[in-house]
Amino acid sequence: MSLEMRQVPLAEGLLVLPAARAQEKSSGDHTAGSGPYVFQIVSFKWDHVQEPYIIALWILVASLAKIVFHLSHKVTRVVPESALLIVLGLFLGGIVWAADHIASFTLTPNVFFFYLLPPIVLDAGYFMPNKLFFGNLGTILLYAVIGTVWNAATTGMSLYGVYLSGIMGQLDIGLLDFLLFGSLIAAVDPVAVLAVFEEVHVNEVLFIIVFGESLLNDAVTVVLYNVFDSFVAMGADNVTGVDCVKGIVSFFVVSLGGTFVGIVFAFLLSLVTRFTKHVRIIEPGFVFVISYLSYLTAEMLSLSAILAITFCGVCCQKYVKANICDQSSTTVRYTMKMLASGSETIIFMFLGISAVNPDIWTWNTAFILLTLVFISVYRVIGVVIQTWVLNHYRVVQLEIIDQVVMSYGGLRGAVAFALVALLDEKKVKEKNLFVSTTIIVVFFTVIFQGLTIKPLVQWLKVKKSEHREPKLNEKLHGRAFDHILSAVEDISGQIGHNYLRDKWSNFDRKILSKVLMRRSAQKSRDQILNIFHELNLKDAISYVAEGERRGSLAFIRSSSTDNMVNVDFSTPRPSTVEASVSCLLREKASSVCLDMQALEQRRKSIRDTEDTVTHHTLQQYLYKPRQEHIHLYSRHEIIQNEDEKQDKEIFHRTMRKRLESFKSTKLGINQPKKLNKSHKRDRGQKRRNSNAIPNGKIPSENPVPDFTLKEKGIDNPAFSADDDQSIYMKFPPWLTDEDSVVPSQRARVQLPYSPNNFRRLTPFRLSNKSVDSFLLADGPEERPRAFLPETTHM
Amino acid sequence: MGSAHSMPEEIQELADKTGFTLEQIEHLHRRFKQISGDQRTIRKESFDRIPDLEFNPIRSKIVRAFFDKRNLRQASDGLAEEINFEDFLTIMSYFRPMEMNMDEEQLDHFRKEKLKFLFHMYDSDNDGKITLQEYRKVVEELLSRNPHLEKESARSIADGAMMEAASICVGQMEPDQVYEGITFEDFLKMWQGIDIDTKMHVRFLNMEPIAHCH
């Protein structure tokens, strides 16, 4: 028998090897045991490592499978990964079975519920777009609760009705069994939905509704399952009205209790991360451990564990992300994604493997077929009715196309399978039938619906998710809108969505954030500021990148930009995204015709680069938008780390050098029109905090020296060196033309009032409050030049 | 409004003009009386009676918008001293949700009206464009609620946003060109393709007044 084993491919062979080896070992022991013990230099301790080894091997196989799948781009575009994994699982299961005639590996409910499901749900909760989620919460709840109950009831009852008609033949089933089956097959599965919708990219509202529903229906599923399970155990005759009422009550307890547990743990987690400043290296650990504890606690209290861990993630994200340091944040993000992705892979693969188990297979054509029909039909009916009701209350109506996608996207997955595997055979006599049917249903939805949903979405022209750059203007106006709407709601005297949101954000700002967020984080957690920060970052990168490429930033002065004024800023962005900035540049090197155009393209494509990359690239060059630094010298507050101080120094030095150069050339005055360079220069400055490269100037009045100071400094020696030479800074025309234009802020700043200022600006050791002093130093000196027109809007 | 105006024809007329339903008008009328203290008109000071409005960072601009003659669809410019119920409804009608039965042209018109309202809020001096100074003021007010954000940062953000606007509206500028400010056409261009349905409307459904004005 062992010889046969060795002919099987090694990976799979190893799985069955244990059986064989165990025999060998034992026989070996016998022979060794009969004589004196011999010292073995090397021994094969399979039993010792068996369990972890096998687990690790399976994980490896699953991951390798993923690699193999993605080698063929054509295949992955059409077939969802989950389907491929199931097929692989079937294949592996087949091999194992053929080799050993035993179904050695199945997806046991325990492993599933304790180890495989939590990472996925945590990942979903932690990265849940909160605003979208809570904005559509009503809709989601309706679908999750009413929809699932409807599905369960109708499916169960219809199947019972059909059974009564006799088509299914003789089965040892009662109404309650059917209802039990209905309840576990009715729920939309978060794992499957995620797996499939991830590849489909529908618009976010649609996604959040389906996905939210799949998460929140867990409470309903748990309750229904438990209720019917116990009813079945009690026997149909013993079920009384009181029990039904208890069932309804338990729904509220389970769902609200689960949510509450999740929120409590979220609070704990946020609080803990507030104090982890000195143990940064294990910060990510807290996130995972505490979230997992919330899951287990809810499970222990027989509440809805999925709800618990979901809300733990949902509630803690803001504070945790604010509190933990960047590296920890990245670690958490990647680890979570890795665990979730890994779990998903293993789940689907095991779904396939578990199917290859002849012991459980019971085929009943009518039952299986009708189940499939019923769940699809009733889902469609349910969605249509609920949407019709909802559209009366919703702002953004859900159209037919949305409804189609929602019905079609109601996938069943591993949760149903795990639940059915949990059934007690003694109580539910036809467990095998249920298991077989569940497997078929799951396979059907994941494979068939997963395969066809993409073409369906394209055919129906469903609105896709837009990945737009968050424009600063959008964010600003968005915020303005929010405030306006709150105000209008206040004025018209209603409690509306905005009113609630406003109240919550007030509460959050005044109380919660003070408790849960580090003091340093509280200051920097403004959305608009983040966008601003991001934009500055990206602008700054482009400079470094370009400087990198050329070895110096002399490009700014290069003369081939006569055509610059004709640069079209609406060039579509290149779609390729290179992770490495220099790689990107090397690639583009040959295609440069117009420097600035290429730079613009590069900038735009750089903007598509991932945040993490930009962070790494520019970590040392960053200067966060200035906020209060008063706490620097406080005893209670932690001193800013050295890097930040250094950043500021670098920044100041660079800024000063730049200002120097400007001032020196300004003394030169009116030089006509090789405005290109001034534009480029302007751009260089202005681009610090903007996305655009306007060739024009923005009118401004007040001398805003801080304007440039707020920008990212780039301590590129090449750059600084260039400064001195600089710039044929032609005076931008605004300075020559007295009446029409208002000088740009930069122009104001640069004006060298006198050589004295010049000297004042030579690098001197600034304190950390330097920006203030710098400002102050500059401040009084700034006086509107006589020849510069002022706007009337002072 | 006094009792003389509560006749059905008047209300119907208002309904036709502003697009509200009769019940909504009744509710809003009640609210109007609350705010105005049973007077026929309200002034700026009346809005002080609404306690929750205090926390709104752009409160002054919003209140001002109620009295802005451009929003009231009057021919002239400037601010009205006081507004009556009809004007109140006119302003509120800017926030009605877009209805399903509107056709393309109506939708477009409606959308433009809403954006115009916003535009007027920004353009405080009624010169038809939002200059940098005006924009700065708006941004400062918007971000004023965050105590940790400095004025200079707010200003830089405003500048950045303005430049972004410039790039969208006038992508390519001649060397001598100056970007005066955002005109309404530019403003529309900025919002092209972005869905403001959800952002610019209030559901006039739950009409229970939340608090009595003190």
Coordinates of N, CA, C and O in Angstrom, one line a residue, chain A residues 393 395-397 468 471-474 476-477 479-481 483-495 497 499 502-503 506 509-510 522-523 526 528-529 532 535 565-569 626-628 675 679 686 689-702 704 706-707 710 733 741 745 793, chain B residues 28 31 35 47 50 52-53 55-58 62 66 88 92 95 100 118 121-122 125 131-133 135-136 139 142-143 145-150 152-153 156-157 159-165 167-168 171-173 175-180 187 190-191 194 198-210:
Chain A
Y393 N -39.0 56.3 0.3 CA -38.3 56.9 1.4 C -36.9 57.3 1.0 O -36.2 58.0 1.7
V395 N -33.7 58.8 -1.1 CA -33.3 59.9 -1.9 C -32.9 59.5 -3.3 O -33.5 59.9 -4.3
V396 N -32.0 58.6 -3.3 CA -31.5 58.0 -4.6 C -32.3 56.8 -4.8 O -32.2 55.8 -4.1
Q397 N -33.1 56.8 -5.8 CA -34.0 55.7 -6.1 C -33.2 54.5 -6.6 O -32.2 54.6 -7.2
R468 N -12.4 58.4 -8.7 CA -12.0 59.7 -9.0 C -11.0 60.2 -8.0 O -11.1 59.9 -6.8
K471 N -11.1 65.6 -5.4 CA -10.7 66.9 -5.7 C -10.9 67.7 -4.4 O -11.9 67.6 -3.7
L472 N -10.0 68.6 -4.2 CA -10.1 69.5 -3.0 C -11.4 70.2 -3.1 O -12.1 70.4 -2.1
N473 N -11.7 70.7 -4.2 CA -13.0 71.5 -4.3 C -14.2 70.6 -4.0 O -15.1 71.1 -3.3
E474 N -14.2 69.4 -4.4 CA -15.3 68.6 -4.1 C -15.5 68.4 -2.6 O -16.5 68.5 -2.1
L476 N -14.4 70.3 -0.3 CA -14.8 71.5 0.4 C -16.2 71.8 0.2 O -17.0 72.1 1.1
H477 N -16.7 71.7 -1.1 CA -18.1 72.0 -1.3 C -18.9 70.9 -0.7 O -20.0 71.2 -0.2
R479 N -18.4 69.5 2.1 CA -18.6 69.9 3.5 C -19.5 71.1 3.6 O -20.4 71.2 4.5
A480 N -19.4 72.0 2.6 CA -20.3 73.2 2.7 C -21.7 72.7 2.5 O -22.6 73.1 3.3
F481 N -22.0 71.8 1.6 CA -23.3 71.2 1.5 C -23.8 70.6 2.8 O -25.0 70.8 3.1
H483 N -23.1 71.3 5.8 CA -23.5 72.3 6.7 C -24.8 73.0 6.3 O -25.6 73.3 7.1
I484 N -24.8 73.3 5.0 CA -26.0 73.9 4.6 C -27.3 73.1 4.8 O -28.3 73.6 5.3
L485 N -27.1 71.9 4.5 CA -28.3 71.0 4.7 C -28.7 70.9 6.2 O -29.8 70.9 6.5
S486 N -27.7 70.8 7.1 CA -28.0 70.8 8.5 C -28.7 72.0 8.9 O -29.7 72.0 9.6
A487 N -28.2 73.1 8.4 CA -28.8 74.4 8.7 C -30.3 74.4 8.2 O -31.2 74.8 9.0
V488 N -30.5 74.0 7.0 CA -31.8 74.0 6.5 C -32.7 73.1 7.3 O -33.9 73.4 7.6
E489 N -32.2 72.0 7.7 CA -33.0 71.1 8.5 C -33.3 71.7 9.8 O -34.4 71.6 10.3
D490 N -32.3 72.4 10.4 CA -32.6 73.1 11.6 C -33.7 74.2 11.4 O -34.6 74.3 12.2
I491 N -33.5 74.9 10.4 CA -34.4 76.0 10.1 C -35.8 75.5 9.9 O -36.8 76.1 10.4
S492 N -35.9 74.5 9.1 CA -37.3 74.0 8.8 C -37.8 73.1 9.9 O -38.8 72.5 9.8
G493 N -36.9 72.9 10.9 CA -37.4 72.3 12.1 C -37.6 70.8 12.0 O -38.6 70.2 12.4
Q494 N -36.7 70.1 11.4 CA -36.9 68.7 11.3 C -35.7 67.9 11.8 O -34.6 68.5 11.9
I495 N -36.0 66.7 12.2 CA -34.9 65.8 12.5 C -34.6 65.1 11.2 O -35.4 64.2 10.9
H497 N -31.6 63.5 8.4 CA -30.4 62.7 8.3 C -29.2 63.6 8.7 O -28.3 63.2 9.5
Y499 N -29.2 66.4 10.4 CA -29.3 66.8 11.8 C -28.6 65.7 12.7 O -27.8 66.0 13.5
D502 N -25.0 65.6 12.2 CA -24.3 66.7 12.8 C -24.2 66.5 14.3 O -23.2 66.7 14.9
K503 N -25.3 66.1 14.9 CA -25.3 65.8 16.3 C -24.3 64.8 16.7 O -23.5 65.0 17.7
N506 N -20.8 66.3 16.5 CA -20.5 67.1 17.6 C -20.2 66.3 18.8 O -19.2 66.6 19.5
R509 N -16.8 64.8 18.5 CA -15.7 65.7 18.6 C -15.5 66.1 20.0 O -14.4 66.2 20.5
K510 N -16.6 66.4 20.7 CA -16.5 66.9 22.1 C -16.1 65.8 23.1 O -15.3 66.1 24.0
Q522 N -5.9 64.0 17.5 CA -7.1 64.8 17.5 C -6.9 66.0 16.6 O -7.8 66.5 15.9
K523 N -5.6 66.5 16.6 CA -5.4 67.7 15.8 C -5.4 67.5 14.3 O -5.7 68.3 13.5
D526 N -8.6 65.9 10.3 CA -9.6 66.6 9.5 C -9.5 66.1 8.1 O -8.5 66.1 7.5
I528 N -10.5 67.3 5.2 CA -10.0 68.2 4.2 C -8.5 68.3 4.3 O -7.8 68.4 3.3
L529 N -8.1 68.4 5.5 CA -6.7 68.5 5.7 C -5.9 67.3 5.1 O -4.9 67.5 4.5
F532 N -5.7 67.7 1.4 CA -4.7 68.7 1.2 C -3.3 68.1 1.3 O -2.5 68.3 0.4
L535 N -2.6 65.9 -1.6 CA -2.3 66.6 -2.8 C -0.9 67.2 -2.8 O -0.1 67.1 -3.8
V565 N 3.2 76.9 -23.2 CA 1.9 77.5 -23.0 C 0.8 76.7 -23.7 O -0.3 76.9 -23.5
N566 N 1.3 75.9 -24.7 CA 0.3 75.1 -25.4 C 0.0 73.8 -24.8 O -0.7 73.0 -25.3
V567 N 0.6 73.6 -23.6 CA 0.4 72.3 -23.0 C -1.1 72.1 -22.7 O -1.7 73.0 -22.1
D568 N -1.5 71.0 -23.0 CA -3.0 70.8 -22.8 C -3.1 70.0 -21.5 O -2.6 68.9 -21.3
F569 N -3.8 70.6 -20.6 CA -3.8 70.0 -19.3 C -4.9 68.9 -19.2 O -5.2 68.4 -18.1
R626 N 0.8 72.7 8.7 CA 1.1 73.1 10.0 C -0.1 73.2 10.9 O -1.1 73.7 10.5
Q627 N 0.1 72.6 12.1 CA -1.0 72.8 13.0 C -0.4 73.2 14.3 O 0.8 73.4 14.4
E628 N -1.2 73.4 15.3 CA -0.6 73.9 16.5 C 0.5 73.0 17.1 O 0.3 71.8 17.2
L675 N 8.0 83.9 -20.5 CA 7.1 83.7 -19.3 C 7.1 82.2 -19.0 O 6.7 81.8 -17.9
H679 N 6.4 80.8 -15.4 CA 5.3 79.9 -15.1 C 5.7 78.7 -14.4 O 5.1 78.2 -13.5
K686 N 3.4 77.0 -6.7 CA 2.0 76.8 -6.5 C 1.6 75.4 -6.4 O 0.7 75.0 -5.7
N689 N 0.6 73.2 -3.3 CA -0.6 72.9 -2.7 C -1.8 72.9 -3.6 O -2.8 73.4 -3.3
S690 N -1.5 72.5 -4.8 CA -2.7 72.4 -5.7 C -2.5 71.3 -6.6 O -1.4 70.8 -6.8
N691 N -3.5 71.0 -7.3 CA -3.5 69.9 -8.2 C -3.2 70.4 -9.6 O -3.0 69.7 -10.5
A692 N -3.3 71.7 -9.8 CA -3.4 72.2 -11.1 C -2.2 72.9 -11.5 O -1.3 73.2 -10.7
I693 N -2.1 73.1 -12.8 CA -0.9 73.9 -13.3 C -1.5 75.0 -14.1 O -1.5 74.9 -15.3
P694 N -2.1 75.9 -13.5 CA -2.6 77.0 -14.3 C -1.5 77.8 -14.8 O -0.5 78.0 -14.1
N695 N -1.6 78.2 -16.0 CA -0.6 79.1 -16.5 C -0.8 80.5 -16.1 O 0.0 81.4 -16.4
G696 N -1.9 80.7 -15.5 CA -2.2 82.1 -15.1 C -1.9 82.3 -13.7 O -1.4 81.5 -13.0
K697 N -2.3 83.4 -13.2 CA -2.1 83.7 -11.8 C -3.4 83.8 -11.1 O -4.4 84.2 -11.7
I698 N -3.3 83.6 -9.9 CA -4.5 83.7 -9.1 C -4.4 85.1 -8.4 O -3.4 85.4 -7.7
P699 N -5.4 85.8 -8.5 CA -5.3 87.1 -7.9 C -5.4 87.0 -6.4 O -6.1 86.1 -5.9
S700 N -4.6 87.7 -5.7 CA -4.7 87.7 -4.3 C -4.2 89.0 -3.8 O -3.6 89.8 -4.5
E701 N -4.6 89.3 -2.6 CA -4.2 90.6 -2.1 C -3.2 90.5 -1.0 O -2.2 91.1 -1.0
N702 N -3.6 89.8 0.0 CA -2.8 89.9 1.2 C -1.5 89.2 1.1 O -1.4 88.2 0.5
V704 N 0.9 86.8 1.8 CA 0.8 85.6 2.5 C 2.1 84.8 2.5 O 2.2 83.9 1.7
D706 N 3.2 82.9 4.5 CA 3.0 81.5 5.0 C 2.5 80.6 3.8 O 2.6 79.4 3.9
F707 N 2.1 81.2 2.8 CA 1.6 80.4 1.7 C 2.7 79.4 1.2 O 2.4 78.2 1.1
K710 N 3.8 76.8 3.9 CA 3.0 75.6 4.3 C 3.2 74.5 3.3 O 2.7 73.4 3.5
P733 N 4.1 89.1 -15.4 CA 3.5 90.3 -16.0 C 2.6 91.1 -15.0 O 2.4 92.3 -15.2
V741 N -4.0 93.6 -13.2 CA -3.8 92.4 -12.4 C -3.4 92.6 -11.0 O -2.8 93.5 -10.6
Q745 N 0.3 85.7 -4.8 CA 0.8 85.7 -3.5 C 2.3 85.5 -3.5 O 3.1 86.0 -2.8
H793 N -10.9 93.8 -2.4 CA -11.5 93.0 -1.5 C -10.8 92.9 -0.1 O -10.9 91.9 0.6
Chain B
L28 N -44.4 74.0 7.0 CA -43.4 75.1 6.9 C -44.0 76.4 7.4 O -43.3 77.2 8.0
R31 N -43.8 76.4 11.0 CA -42.4 76.7 11.4 C -42.0 78.2 11.2 O -41.3 78.8 12.1
I35 N -40.5 80.8 14.0 CA -39.3 81.5 13.9 C -39.6 83.0 14.0 O -38.9 83.8 14.6
F47 N -33.4 84.4 13.2 CA -32.8 83.1 13.1 C -31.9 82.8 14.3 O -31.5 81.7 14.5
I50 N -33.1 80.0 16.6 CA -32.9 78.6 16.4 C -31.6 78.1 17.1 O -30.5 78.5 16.6
D52 N -29.9 75.3 17.5 CA -28.9 74.4 16.9 C -28.1 75.1 15.8 O -27.0 74.6 15.5
L53 N -28.6 76.2 15.3 CA -27.9 76.8 14.2 C -26.6 77.4 14.7 O -25.7 77.7 13.9
F55 N -24.2 76.2 16.1 CA -23.0 75.4 16.0 C -22.6 75.2 14.5 O -21.6 74.6 14.2
N56 N -23.3 75.8 13.7 CA -23.0 75.6 12.3 C -22.0 76.7 11.9 O -22.1 77.9 12.1
P57 N -20.9 76.2 11.3 CA -19.8 77.1 11.1 C -20.1 78.1 10.0 O -19.6 79.3 10.0
I58 N -20.9 77.8 9.0 CA -21.2 78.8 8.0 C -22.6 79.4 8.2 O -23.3 79.7 7.3
I62 N -25.3 81.2 5.6 CA -26.6 80.5 5.3 C -27.8 81.5 5.6 O -28.7 81.7 4.8
F66 N -30.7 83.5 2.9 CA -32.1 83.6 3.0 C -32.6 85.0 2.6 O -33.7 85.2 2.1
F88 N -39.7 82.8 2.1 CA -39.2 81.7 2.9 C -39.3 80.4 2.1 O -38.4 79.5 2.0
M92 N -36.6 77.7 0.6 CA -36.7 76.2 0.9 C -36.9 75.4 -0.3 O -36.4 74.2 -0.4
F95 N -34.2 73.2 -1.9 CA -33.8 72.0 -1.3 C -34.7 70.9 -1.6 O -34.6 69.8 -0.9
M100 N -39.1 62.2 -9.6 CA -39.0 61.2 -10.7 C -39.6 61.6 -12.0 O -39.2 61.3 -13.0
L118 N -25.8 77.8 -4.2 CA -24.5 77.7 -3.6 C -23.6 78.8 -4.1 O -22.8 79.3 -3.3
M121 N -24.1 81.9 -2.4 CA -23.6 81.9 -1.1 C -22.1 82.3 -1.1 O -21.6 82.9 -0.2
Y122 N -21.4 81.8 -2.0 CA -20.0 82.1 -2.1 C -19.7 83.5 -2.5 O -18.8 84.2 -2.0
D125 N -20.3 89.4 -2.9 CA -20.4 90.8 -3.3 C -21.2 90.9 -4.6 O -21.2 92.0 -5.3
T131 N -14.2 85.4 -6.2 CA -12.8 85.7 -6.2 C -12.1 84.9 -5.1 O -12.7 84.3 -4.2
L132 N -10.8 85.1 -5.1 CA -10.0 84.3 -4.2 C -10.3 84.7 -2.7 O -10.4 83.9 -1.8
Q133 N -10.5 86.0 -2.6 CA -10.8 86.5 -1.2 C -12.1 85.9 -0.7 O -12.2 85.5 0.5
Y135 N -13.5 83.2 -1.7 CA -13.3 81.8 -1.5 C -12.6 81.5 -0.2 O -12.9 80.6 0.6
R136 N -11.6 82.3 0.1 CA -10.9 82.1 1.3 C -11.8 82.3 2.5 O -11.7 81.5 3.5
V139 N -13.9 79.2 3.0 CA -13.1 78.0 3.5 C -12.8 78.2 4.9 O -12.9 77.3 5.7
L142 N -15.8 77.5 6.9 CA -16.1 76.1 6.8 C -15.2 75.3 7.8 O -15.7 74.4 8.5
L143 N -14.0 75.7 7.8 CA -13.1 74.9 8.7 C -12.9 75.5 10.1 O -12.1 75.1 10.8
R145 N -14.7 75.3 12.5 CA -15.1 74.6 13.7 C -14.0 73.7 14.3 O -14.1 73.2 15.4
N146 N -13.0 73.4 13.5 CA -11.9 72.6 13.9 C -10.9 73.5 14.6 O -10.3 74.3 14.0
P147 N -10.9 73.4 15.9 CA -10.0 74.4 16.6 C -8.5 74.2 16.3 O -7.7 75.1 16.6
H148 N -8.2 73.1 15.8 CA -6.8 72.8 15.6 C -6.3 73.3 14.2 O -5.1 73.1 13.9
L149 N -7.2 73.8 13.4 CA -6.8 74.2 12.1 C -6.5 75.6 12.1 O -7.4 76.4 12.4
E150 N -5.3 76.0 11.6 CA -5.0 77.4 11.6 C -5.6 78.1 10.4 O -5.9 77.6 9.4
E152 N -4.0 80.1 8.5 CA -3.1 80.0 7.3 C -3.3 78.7 6.6 O -3.3 78.7 5.3
S153 N -3.5 77.6 7.3 CA -3.7 76.4 6.6 C -5.0 76.5 5.8 O -5.1 76.1 4.7
S156 N -4.3 78.4 2.8 CA -3.6 77.6 1.7 C -4.6 76.6 1.0 O -4.5 76.4 -0.2
I157 N -5.4 76.1 1.8 CA -6.4 75.1 1.2 C -7.3 75.9 0.2 O -7.5 75.4 -0.9
D159 N -6.5 78.5 -1.4 CA -5.7 78.8 -2.6 C -5.6 77.6 -3.5 O -5.7 77.7 -4.7
G160 N -5.3 76.5 -2.8 CA -5.1 75.2 -3.6 C -6.4 74.9 -4.4 O -6.4 74.5 -5.5
A161 N -7.5 75.1 -3.7 CA -8.8 74.7 -4.3 C -9.0 75.7 -5.5 O -9.5 75.3 -6.5
M162 N -8.7 76.9 -5.3 CA -8.9 77.9 -6.3 C -8.1 77.5 -7.6 O -8.6 77.6 -8.7
M163 N -6.9 77.1 -7.3 CA -6.1 76.7 -8.5 C -6.6 75.5 -9.1 O -6.5 75.4 -10.4
E164 N -7.1 74.6 -8.3 CA -7.7 73.4 -8.9 C -8.8 73.8 -9.8 O -9.0 73.3 -10.9
A165 N -9.6 74.7 -9.3 CA -10.8 75.2 -10.1 C -10.3 75.9 -11.4 O -10.8 75.6 -12.4
S167 N -7.7 75.2 -13.0 CA -7.2 74.2 -14.0 C -8.4 73.5 -14.6 O -8.3 73.1 -15.8
I168 N -9.4 73.3 -13.9 CA -10.6 72.6 -14.5 C -11.3 73.6 -15.5 O -11.7 73.2 -16.6
G171 N -8.3 75.3 -18.5 CA -7.2 74.4 -18.4 C -5.9 75.0 -18.9 O -4.9 74.8 -18.3
Q172 N -6.1 75.7 -19.9 CA -4.9 76.2 -20.5 C -4.9 77.7 -20.6 O -5.9 78.3 -21.2
M173 N -4.0 78.4 -20.0 CA -4.2 79.8 -19.9 C -3.0 80.5 -20.7 O -1.9 80.1 -20.6
P175 N -0.3 83.3 -21.4 CA 0.6 83.8 -20.4 C 0.1 85.1 -19.7 O 0.4 85.4 -18.6
D176 N -0.6 85.9 -20.5 CA -1.1 87.1 -19.9 C -2.4 87.0 -19.2 O -2.9 87.9 -18.7
Q177 N -2.9 85.8 -19.3 CA -4.3 85.7 -18.7 C -4.2 85.6 -17.2 O -3.3 85.1 -16.6
V178 N -5.3 86.2 -16.7 CA -5.4 86.2 -15.3 C -6.7 85.5 -14.9 O -7.7 85.7 -15.6
Y179 N -6.6 84.7 -13.9 CA -7.8 84.0 -13.5 C -8.6 84.9 -12.5 O -8.2 85.0 -11.3
E180 N -9.6 85.5 -13.0 CA -10.3 86.5 -12.1 C -11.0 85.8 -10.9 O -10.9 86.2 -9.8
F187 N -18.3 77.3 -12.4 CA -18.8 76.6 -11.3 C -19.5 75.3 -11.8 O -19.4 74.2 -11.3
M190 N -17.2 72.7 -12.9 CA -16.6 72.0 -11.8 C -17.5 70.8 -11.4 O -17.1 69.8 -11.0
W191 N -18.8 71.1 -11.4 CA -19.7 70.1 -10.9 C -20.3 69.2 -11.9 O -21.1 68.4 -11.7
I194 N -20.7 65.3 -11.5 CA -20.8 64.9 -10.1 C -22.2 65.0 -9.7 O -22.9 66.0 -10.0
T198 N -28.0 63.8 -4.0 CA -28.1 63.5 -2.6 C -27.6 64.7 -1.7 O -27.8 64.8 -0.5
K199 N -26.8 65.5 -2.3 CA -26.1 66.5 -1.5 C -26.9 67.7 -1.3 O -26.7 68.5 -0.4
M200 N -27.8 68.0 -2.1 CA -28.5 69.3 -2.0 C -30.0 69.1 -1.9 O -30.7 69.8 -2.6
H201 N -30.3 68.3 -1.0 CA -31.8 68.3 -0.8 C -32.1 67.8 0.6 O -31.3 67.1 1.2
V202 N -33.2 68.3 1.1 CA -33.7 67.9 2.4 C -35.0 67.2 2.3 O -35.8 67.6 1.5
R203 N -35.1 66.1 3.0 CA -36.4 65.4 2.9 C -37.4 66.1 3.8 O -37.3 66.1 5.0
F204 N -38.4 66.7 3.1 CA -39.4 67.3 3.9 C -40.5 66.3 4.3 O -41.6 66.5 4.0
L205 N -40.0 65.4 5.1 CA -41.0 64.3 5.4 C -41.4 64.4 6.9 O -42.5 64.6 7.2
N206 N -40.3 64.2 7.8 CA -40.7 64.2 9.2 C -40.8 65.7 9.6 O -39.8 66.4 9.7
M207 N -42.0 66.1 9.7 CA -42.1 67.5 9.9 C -42.4 67.9 11.3 O -42.9 69.0 11.6
E208 N -42.1 67.1 12.2 CA -42.3 67.4 13.6 C -41.2 68.4 14.0 O -40.0 68.1 13.9
P209 N -41.6 69.6 14.4 CA -40.6 70.6 14.8 C -39.8 70.0 16.0 O -40.3 69.5 16.9
I210 N -38.5 70.1 15.9 CA -37.7 69.4 16.9 C -37.6 70.3 18.2 O -37.6 69.7 19.3

